[in-house]
Coordinates of C-alpha atoms in Angstrom, one line a residue:
K5 CA 323.8 206.5 120.2
G6 CA 321.7 209.5 119.3
G7 CA 324.5 211.3 117.6
G8 CA 324.1 208.5 115.3
R9 CA 320.9 208.3 114.6
R10 CA 320.8 212.6 113.5
L11 CA 323.8 211.4 111.1
M12 CA 322.2 208.5 109.6
M13 CA 319.1 210.6 108.9
A14 CA 321.3 213.4 107.7
K15 CA 322.7 211.1 104.6
R16 CA 318.5 210.3 104.5
K17 CA 317.7 214.0 103.3
I18 CA 320.8 214.5 101.7
N19 CA 318.7 215.3 98.5
S20 CA 316.2 217.1 99.6
I21 CA 316.6 220.9 100.5
L22 CA 315.0 221.6 104.2
P23 CA 314.4 225.1 105.4
L24 CA 316.8 226.4 108.0
V25 CA 315.2 228.4 110.9
K26 CA 317.5 230.9 111.3
S27 CA 317.9 234.0 114.4
V28 CA 315.6 236.7 114.1
G29 CA 316.6 239.7 114.8
P30 CA 318.1 243.5 112.9
W31 CA 321.4 242.0 112.8
R32 CA 320.6 238.5 111.7
D33 CA 321.9 238.7 107.6
A34 CA 319.9 236.7 105.8
A35 CA 321.8 235.8 102.6
S36 CA 324.5 234.6 105.3
A37 CA 325.3 231.0 106.3
A38 CA 324.7 229.9 108.8
K39 CA 328.1 228.5 110.9
R40 CA 326.6 225.3 111.9
T41 CA 323.5 223.8 112.1
L42 CA 321.5 220.3 113.9
D43 CA 318.6 218.7 112.2
V44 CA 315.2 219.0 113.3
I45 CA 313.8 215.6 113.7
A46 CA 310.0 215.1 114.0
P47 CA 309.4 212.2 117.0
A48 CA 306.8 210.6 115.2
S49 CA 308.8 209.8 112.2
G50 CA 312.8 210.2 113.1
D51 CA 312.8 212.5 109.4
V52 CA 315.3 215.1 109.4
I53 CA 312.1 218.3 108.9
A54 CA 314.0 221.3 109.0
N55 CA 317.9 222.4 109.8
V56 CA 318.3 224.3 113.0
E57 CA 321.8 227.5 113.3
M58 CA 322.8 227.2 115.8
G59 CA 324.1 230.8 116.7
T60 CA 327.2 232.4 118.8
V61 CA 327.8 233.7 121.6
E62 CA 329.0 236.5 119.0
D63 CA 325.0 236.2 118.0
V64 CA 323.4 237.3 121.8
D65 CA 326.7 240.1 121.6
K66 CA 324.6 241.8 118.3
A67 CA 320.7 240.7 119.9
V68 CA 321.5 242.7 122.7
A69 CA 322.8 246.0 121.6
V70 CA 320.4 246.5 119.3
A71 CA 318.0 245.4 122.0
K72 CA 320.1 248.1 124.4
T73 CA 319.7 250.3 121.3
Q74 CA 315.8 249.8 120.5
F75 CA 314.6 249.9 124.9
P76 CA 314.1 254.1 124.6
N77 CA 311.8 253.4 121.8
W78 CA 309.6 250.7 122.6
S79 CA 309.8 251.6 126.3
S80 CA 307.8 255.1 125.9
F81 CA 305.2 253.1 124.5
T82 CA 302.0 253.6 127.2
I83 CA 301.7 251.1 128.4
K84 CA 298.4 250.6 127.0
R85 CA 299.0 251.6 123.2
R86 CA 301.4 247.9 123.8
A87 CA 298.7 246.6 124.9
Q88 CA 297.2 247.3 122.1
I89 CA 300.0 245.6 119.9
M90 CA 298.9 242.9 122.1
L91 CA 295.5 242.4 121.2
K92 CA 296.3 242.3 117.4
F93 CA 298.5 238.9 117.8
H94 CA 296.1 237.6 120.0
A95 CA 293.9 237.2 116.8
L96 CA 296.9 236.8 114.5
V97 CA 296.7 234.4 116.0
E98 CA 293.5 232.7 116.4
A99 CA 292.7 233.4 112.9
N100 CA 295.8 231.2 111.9
K101 CA 296.4 229.0 115.5
D102 CA 295.5 225.3 113.1
E103 CA 299.1 226.5 110.7
L104 CA 300.8 226.4 114.6
V105 CA 298.8 223.4 116.0
D106 CA 300.3 221.6 112.3
L107 CA 303.8 222.7 113.6
I108 CA 304.0 220.9 117.3
V109 CA 302.4 218.4 116.1
Q110 CA 305.1 218.0 113.7
E111 CA 308.2 218.5 115.6
N112 CA 306.5 218.0 119.2
G113 CA 304.7 215.3 118.8
K114 CA 301.7 216.5 120.9
N115 CA 298.3 214.7 119.2
R116 CA 296.0 217.4 117.9
V117 CA 293.6 218.2 121.1
E118 CA 297.5 219.0 122.8
A119 CA 298.7 220.9 120.4
A120 CA 295.5 223.2 120.3
G121 CA 295.7 223.3 123.9
D122 CA 299.7 224.0 123.9
V123 CA 298.6 227.3 121.7
A124 CA 294.7 228.2 123.9
K125 CA 297.0 228.4 127.4
G126 CA 299.4 230.6 125.2
L127 CA 297.3 233.5 124.1
E128 CA 295.5 232.8 127.9
T129 CA 299.0 234.6 129.6
V130 CA 298.8 236.9 126.0
E131 CA 295.3 237.6 127.4
W132 CA 296.1 238.5 130.8
A133 CA 299.6 241.0 130.0
C134 CA 297.0 242.9 127.7
S135 CA 294.3 243.6 131.3
M136 CA 298.0 245.0 132.6
P137 CA 297.5 249.1 132.0
Q138 CA 294.7 247.7 134.7
L139 CA 296.6 245.8 136.7
A140 CA 299.7 248.1 136.3
Q141 CA 298.5 250.7 138.0
G142 CA 300.3 251.8 141.1
R143 CA 299.0 252.5 144.5
H144 CA 298.1 256.6 145.4
L145 CA 297.4 257.3 148.9
T146 CA 297.6 260.6 151.2
V147 CA 300.3 259.6 154.0
S148 CA 300.3 262.4 156.1
S149 CA 299.0 265.7 155.9
G150 CA 299.6 267.1 151.8
V151 CA 301.7 265.1 151.8
T152 CA 300.9 262.3 149.1
C153 CA 302.9 258.6 147.7
H154 CA 303.0 256.8 144.4
E155 CA 304.4 253.8 143.0
I156 CA 305.5 254.2 139.1
R157 CA 306.0 250.4 137.6
D158 CA 309.2 251.2 135.4
P159 CA 310.6 247.5 133.1
V160 CA 314.1 246.2 134.0
G161 CA 315.2 246.8 130.1
V162 CA 316.5 244.0 128.0
V163 CA 315.3 240.2 129.5
A164 CA 315.7 237.2 128.2
S165 CA 314.3 233.6 128.0
I166 CA 315.3 230.6 127.2
V167 CA 312.7 227.9 127.1
P168 CA 312.5 223.8 126.7
F169 CA 311.0 221.2 124.4
N170 CA 307.9 220.9 125.6
F171 CA 305.5 222.6 125.7
P172 CA 306.3 225.2 122.1
F173 CA 304.5 227.5 122.3
M174 CA 303.3 227.7 125.4
V175 CA 305.9 228.2 127.7
P176 CA 307.2 230.9 125.7
F177 CA 304.5 232.7 126.1
W178 CA 304.3 232.8 129.6
T179 CA 307.1 235.8 129.6
I180 CA 306.9 237.6 126.1
P181 CA 303.2 238.7 126.6
I182 CA 303.6 240.6 129.8
A183 CA 307.9 241.2 129.1
L184 CA 307.1 243.5 126.2
V185 CA 303.6 245.1 127.7
A186 CA 305.5 245.8 130.8
G187 CA 307.4 247.9 128.2
N188 CA 311.1 245.9 128.0
C189 CA 312.5 244.5 125.4
V190 CA 312.3 240.5 124.8
I191 CA 315.9 238.0 123.8
L192 CA 314.1 234.0 123.0
K193 CA 316.6 231.6 123.4
P194 CA 314.2 227.8 121.9
S195 CA 314.4 224.8 122.2
E196 CA 316.6 223.5 119.5
K197 CA 314.6 220.1 118.8
V198 CA 311.7 223.1 118.3
P199 CA 312.8 225.3 116.8
M200 CA 309.8 226.3 114.5
T201 CA 306.8 226.8 116.4
M202 CA 308.0 229.8 117.4
S203 CA 309.4 231.6 114.2
R204 CA 306.6 231.2 113.4
A205 CA 304.5 233.6 116.0
A206 CA 308.2 235.8 116.3
E207 CA 306.6 237.0 112.3
F208 CA 302.7 237.2 114.4
L209 CA 304.6 239.2 116.8
F210 CA 305.8 242.4 114.3
K211 CA 302.6 242.2 112.3
A212 CA 301.5 243.3 114.7
G213 CA 303.5 246.3 115.5
V214 CA 305.8 245.1 117.7
P215 CA 309.4 246.5 116.7
Q216 CA 312.3 244.9 115.8
G217 CA 315.3 244.5 117.8
A218 CA 311.8 244.9 120.2
F219 CA 311.7 241.2 120.5
Q220 CA 314.1 239.1 118.9
M221 CA 315.5 235.3 118.8
V222 CA 318.6 233.9 119.3
Q223 CA 318.7 230.3 118.3
G224 CA 321.2 227.4 119.9
D225 CA 321.9 225.5 121.6
S226 CA 323.8 225.8 125.8
E227 CA 326.4 227.9 124.1
V228 CA 323.6 230.3 123.6
A229 CA 322.1 229.4 127.4
S230 CA 324.7 230.6 128.8
A231 CA 325.9 233.9 127.2
L232 CA 323.1 234.9 128.0
C233 CA 323.0 234.0 131.2
D234 CA 326.3 235.9 130.8
H235 CA 326.2 239.3 129.9
P236 CA 326.0 242.0 131.2
D237 CA 323.0 244.2 129.0
I238 CA 320.9 241.7 129.9
A239 CA 318.4 243.0 133.6
A240 CA 316.8 239.7 133.9
L241 CA 316.8 236.2 132.8
T242 CA 313.4 233.3 133.4
F243 CA 314.1 229.5 132.4
V244 CA 312.2 226.7 132.0
G245 CA 313.9 223.0 132.4
S246 CA 315.4 220.1 134.4
S247 CA 316.0 220.9 137.7
R248 CA 319.8 220.2 137.6
V249 CA 320.4 223.3 134.9
A250 CA 318.3 225.3 136.1
D251 CA 320.1 225.8 139.3
L252 CA 323.2 225.9 137.5
V253 CA 321.0 228.9 135.8
H254 CA 320.1 230.8 138.6
A255 CA 323.7 230.4 140.4
R256 CA 325.1 231.5 136.8
A257 CA 323.0 234.6 135.7
R258 CA 322.6 235.4 139.7
N259 CA 326.6 236.1 139.7
A260 CA 326.1 238.0 136.6
G261 CA 323.6 240.8 139.0
K262 CA 320.4 239.7 137.5
K263 CA 317.0 239.3 138.0
V264 CA 316.3 235.5 137.8
I265 CA 313.3 232.4 137.9
A266 CA 314.7 229.7 137.1
L267 CA 311.7 226.3 136.7
G268 CA 313.7 223.0 137.4
G269 CA 311.5 219.5 137.6
A270 CA 309.1 217.8 139.1
K271 CA 307.5 214.5 140.6
N272 CA 303.9 215.6 141.0
H273 CA 302.5 212.3 144.1
L274 CA 298.4 211.8 143.0
V275 CA 297.1 210.6 146.5
S276 CA 293.5 208.7 146.5
A277 CA 291.9 208.5 149.7
P278 CA 289.2 205.5 150.2
D279 CA 286.7 207.4 148.8
R280 CA 287.6 208.1 145.9
N281 CA 285.2 208.6 142.9
L282 CA 287.1 205.5 141.4
E283 CA 285.6 206.6 138.0
M284 CA 286.4 210.4 138.2
A285 CA 289.7 209.4 139.7
A286 CA 290.9 206.5 136.9
S287 CA 289.9 209.0 134.4
D288 CA 291.9 211.9 135.3
I289 CA 294.6 210.0 136.7
V290 CA 295.1 208.5 133.3
A291 CA 295.0 212.0 131.1
S292 CA 297.2 213.6 133.8
F293 CA 300.4 211.0 134.1
A294 CA 299.6 209.8 129.8
G295 CA 297.9 213.7 128.3
C296 CA 300.9 215.0 126.2
S297 CA 303.3 212.0 126.7
G298 CA 303.7 212.1 130.8
Q299 CA 306.0 215.3 129.7
R300 CA 305.1 218.3 130.6
C301 CA 306.3 218.5 134.4
M302 CA 302.8 219.0 135.6
A303 CA 302.0 215.6 134.8
A304 CA 301.4 212.7 137.8
S305 CA 304.2 210.5 138.5
V306 CA 303.8 208.5 141.6
L307 CA 300.5 207.2 142.1
I308 CA 300.0 207.0 146.7
T309 CA 297.1 204.7 147.6
I310 CA 296.3 204.7 151.2
G311 CA 295.8 201.1 152.0
E312 CA 294.9 198.6 149.0
Q313 CA 292.7 200.3 146.2
P314 CA 293.1 197.5 143.9
E315 CA 289.8 198.8 141.9
L316 CA 290.4 201.7 141.0
V317 CA 294.4 200.6 139.5
D318 CA 292.7 198.3 137.7
L319 CA 290.4 200.3 136.1
V320 CA 293.7 202.9 135.7
V321 CA 295.5 200.4 134.6
R322 CA 292.6 199.2 131.6
K323 CA 291.9 203.3 130.7
S324 CA 296.1 203.3 129.4
A325 CA 296.5 200.6 127.7
S326 CA 292.7 201.1 126.0
L327 CA 295.1 204.6 124.7
K328 CA 296.3 204.0 120.5
K329 CA 299.9 205.1 118.9
G330 CA 299.3 208.1 117.2
Q331 CA 298.4 212.2 116.8
E332 CA 295.4 212.7 116.9
G333 CA 292.3 213.1 120.2
G334 CA 293.0 210.8 122.4
C335 CA 296.6 209.1 121.6
V336 CA 299.6 209.0 122.5
G337 CA 301.9 210.9 120.4
P338 CA 305.7 210.3 120.4
V339 CA 308.7 211.4 123.5
I340 CA 310.8 213.9 122.3
D341 CA 313.9 211.9 121.1
E342 CA 316.2 208.8 121.9
A343 CA 317.7 210.0 125.1
S344 CA 314.3 210.5 126.3
R345 CA 312.5 207.4 125.0
D346 CA 315.9 205.6 126.3
K347 CA 316.2 207.5 129.6
I348 CA 312.3 206.5 130.2
T349 CA 312.8 202.4 129.2
R350 CA 315.7 202.2 131.5
I351 CA 314.2 202.7 134.2
I352 CA 311.0 201.2 133.7
T353 CA 313.8 198.2 134.0
S354 CA 315.5 199.5 136.3
A355 CA 312.4 198.9 138.8
E356 CA 311.6 195.8 137.8
A357 CA 315.4 194.3 138.4
D358 CA 314.7 195.7 142.0
G359 CA 311.1 194.3 142.6
A360 CA 308.1 196.1 140.9
E361 CA 305.6 194.7 139.2
V362 CA 305.2 195.7 135.5
V363 CA 301.8 195.8 136.1
L364 CA 301.6 197.9 131.7
D365 CA 304.7 197.4 130.1
G366 CA 304.9 200.4 127.4
R367 CA 308.2 199.6 126.4
S368 CA 307.1 196.6 123.2
W369 CA 306.3 201.2 121.9
A370 CA 310.2 201.3 121.1
S371 CA 310.9 199.0 118.4
E372 CA 308.9 201.7 116.3
S373 CA 310.3 204.0 113.9
G374 CA 310.4 207.2 115.7
T375 CA 310.8 207.5 119.3
W376 CA 308.1 205.8 121.1
V377 CA 306.9 204.5 124.4
G378 CA 302.9 203.6 125.6
P379 CA 302.1 204.2 128.3
T380 CA 303.3 202.0 131.7
V381 CA 302.5 201.7 135.1
L382 CA 304.6 199.7 137.6
K383 CA 303.4 199.3 141.2
L384 CA 306.4 199.8 143.8
K385 CA 306.8 198.1 147.3
P386 CA 306.4 200.6 150.0
G387 CA 310.6 199.5 150.2
M388 CA 310.6 200.9 147.2
I389 CA 309.5 204.6 148.1
D390 CA 313.3 205.3 147.6
H391 CA 314.2 204.4 144.3
E392 CA 314.6 206.1 141.7
A393 CA 311.4 205.5 139.3
I394 CA 309.9 207.2 142.4
R395 CA 312.8 209.6 142.5
T396 CA 313.3 211.5 139.6
E397 CA 311.3 212.5 137.0
I398 CA 311.1 210.6 133.8
F399 CA 309.7 212.8 132.2
G400 CA 307.6 210.0 130.3
P401 CA 304.2 208.7 130.6
V402 CA 305.3 206.0 133.3
L403 CA 303.6 205.6 136.4
C404 CA 304.4 204.7 139.5
V405 CA 301.7 203.0 142.5
I406 CA 303.2 202.4 145.9
V407 CA 300.3 201.9 149.0
A408 CA 300.6 203.8 151.5
K409 CA 299.4 202.1 155.7
D410 CA 297.3 205.9 156.5
A411 CA 297.4 209.7 155.1
R412 CA 299.6 210.9 158.0
Q413 CA 302.4 208.2 155.9
A414 CA 300.8 209.0 152.7
L415 CA 301.7 212.7 153.0
E416 CA 304.8 211.9 154.5
W417 CA 306.1 210.4 151.6
E418 CA 304.8 213.3 149.2
N419 CA 307.1 215.4 152.0
R420 CA 309.7 213.3 151.1
D421 CA 309.8 214.9 147.5
R422 CA 312.2 217.9 146.6
H423 CA 310.6 218.5 143.7
G424 CA 307.3 221.0 145.6
N425 CA 306.4 221.1 142.5
A426 CA 301.9 219.9 142.5
A427 CA 300.5 217.9 144.0
C428 CA 296.5 216.2 144.5
I429 CA 294.6 214.6 146.8
Y430 CA 291.1 212.4 144.8
T431 CA 288.8 212.6 147.6
Q432 CA 285.2 213.3 149.0
S433 CA 285.7 214.4 152.1
G434 CA 286.5 218.6 152.2
A435 CA 288.1 217.3 155.8
T436 CA 290.5 215.2 154.2
A437 CA 290.9 217.8 150.8
D438 CA 292.0 221.0 153.3
F439 CA 293.9 218.4 155.3
F440 CA 296.2 217.3 152.1
S441 CA 296.1 220.6 150.5
R442 CA 297.5 222.5 153.7
R443 CA 300.1 219.9 154.4
F444 CA 301.0 219.0 149.9
G445 CA 305.0 219.7 149.8
A446 CA 303.5 221.2 146.7
A447 CA 302.9 225.7 145.5
M448 CA 300.4 224.4 142.6
V449 CA 297.8 221.8 145.0
G450 CA 294.1 219.7 143.5
V451 CA 291.5 218.4 144.6
N452 CA 290.5 216.0 142.7
I453 CA 292.3 216.9 139.2
G454 CA 295.4 215.6 138.6
V455 CA 297.3 218.7 136.3
P456 CA 296.3 221.3 138.8
V457 CA 297.3 224.2 135.8
P458 CA 296.4 227.9 138.2
R459 CA 294.3 229.1 135.5
E460 CA 295.0 232.7 135.0
P461 CA 294.5 235.0 136.6
F462 CA 296.6 232.2 139.2
S463 CA 300.5 233.0 138.1
F464 CA 301.9 229.3 138.0
G465 CA 305.5 228.6 140.0
G466 CA 306.6 225.8 142.4
M467 CA 307.5 226.6 146.2
E468 CA 310.4 228.9 146.4
G469 CA 313.7 226.4 148.2
S470 CA 312.3 223.7 146.3
A471 CA 314.3 221.9 143.1
S472 CA 311.2 222.8 140.6
K473 CA 311.2 226.8 141.1
Y474 CA 314.5 228.7 141.7
G475 CA 313.8 232.2 142.3
E476 CA 312.0 234.8 144.4
H477 CA 309.1 235.6 141.8
D478 CA 305.8 232.7 140.0
I479 CA 306.9 233.4 136.4
T480 CA 303.0 234.2 135.4
G481 CA 300.2 237.0 136.1
D482 CA 301.5 239.1 138.9
G483 CA 305.1 237.0 139.2
G484 CA 305.8 238.5 136.3
M485 CA 304.8 241.5 136.0
N486 CA 306.2 242.0 139.2
F487 CA 309.5 240.3 137.8
F488 CA 309.7 241.8 134.6
T489 CA 309.4 245.3 136.0
K490 CA 311.1 247.4 139.5
V491 CA 309.1 249.7 141.1
R492 CA 309.5 253.4 142.2
K493 CA 308.3 254.8 145.2
I494 CA 307.4 259.0 144.9
T495 CA 306.7 261.1 147.8
T496 CA 305.5 264.6 147.2
K497 CA 304.8 267.4 149.8
W498 CA 303.7 270.0 147.4
T499 CA 302.1 272.5 150.5
T500 CA 301.1 272.5 154.7
D501 CA 298.3 272.0 156.7
P502 CA 298.7 274.8 159.5
D503 CA 295.6 273.4 160.8
A504 CA 296.7 269.7 160.4
P505 CA 297.4 267.6 163.4
P506 CA 301.0 266.6 164.2
D507 CA 302.3 263.5 162.4
A508 CA 305.2 262.4 164.8
A509 CA 306.1 259.9 161.9
N510 CA 306.4 262.1 158.8
F511 CA 309.7 263.6 159.3
G512 CA 309.4 266.0 156.1
G513 CA 310.8 269.6 156.5
T514 CA 311.3 268.5 160.4
M515 CA 313.7 267.8 163.3

């Protein structure tokens, strides 16, 4: 069905000259035609707005070869010099952010305020990376008489990042600035659904002073992703996407000997205690589940009320019903494509057929041009706690409401979720907040904050061993710096002190 729509739109645009979004690297001959392309479709209208070339295994091989050649040069820059380049990039993005916002609105569908937030959040990680000359300093200590130990951080080499469609600027810049300032050469595979934003951002990176080959992009689909996982000369790889694919990517790349962080999906639970602030909680719940059309891994999916709280549910429904369709600030934008829209409406219909009450129905938006789904609120019976609507990442503006008999049942239901990504407790009691914060199964916890994204310098990532994170590090902050570097521990002795007391733990030079 989706393929048919792409074909239909391509025929409608057959006489138009559409931009071709190409891979980026010294190996890419600008004059050569793409072997295979895909339509880039604006979610708000359904119009084809560009074509993106589909890269190949051979393209990945060429990009890696270039990166290996460039690595000795780029890694020889001091970390201060690389950070200065990133500062220049930050200034260029600030000066041209309206252009990037326009691209995000067009190809992703976000409203303008959300698109501006996408850019701002990406720049926060750039700012953190610019502080790495101070943060990456290794420890230095005299550990015994005449003996010192110190640490040196080295880049790991050629690294790759595979990123999703939902934040065309922010998610790529979770990894790019940290990896580059650390001295690595980066190969990015953007989402084929939103390639234009990063194509423009790449121009700013080069203008700021990143050498050709230190940063490259290979456009494409699963063929390119698989090649990046398998390539023996890529030392580390990051992935953000669904849990199913994150698990596959993690296993495949680890089998190829790589360091891997693969972030998966989420099913974030909000718990409302009876003493919550009604107005603050309701406004926050609506922003959490309907903001960015629910297409973010930190979006609320399930609201568990401790006991019946009809006044809260009614206020959430009223506020949600007042939201308008559109791409100006405060409006709900479209979802990314037909497949996403159809999945969302199918799960709503399935829940309704199985006994859920559709308190607010956004399926009527699905008949509009483009790919729209309006805010939807479902009330599920306690016996539906394992329903698909509760357990599956819907990735749309849908909130499932279910009533727990007490706090312990609410906690038990949240703990049953396998994703371990984010959770929130709404309360005015410090004791209640502490009880839930310490016992939630999620790694990122909010107290009266339904989108508890850790802001820099705190790092981003779900709970290890859950379906939201496959790997051993967070993807930003200290976690990202540790992932994109390797640490040498150097122990040195130049002289001995004959009067020093004996050190039984020092085996250097003794038997």
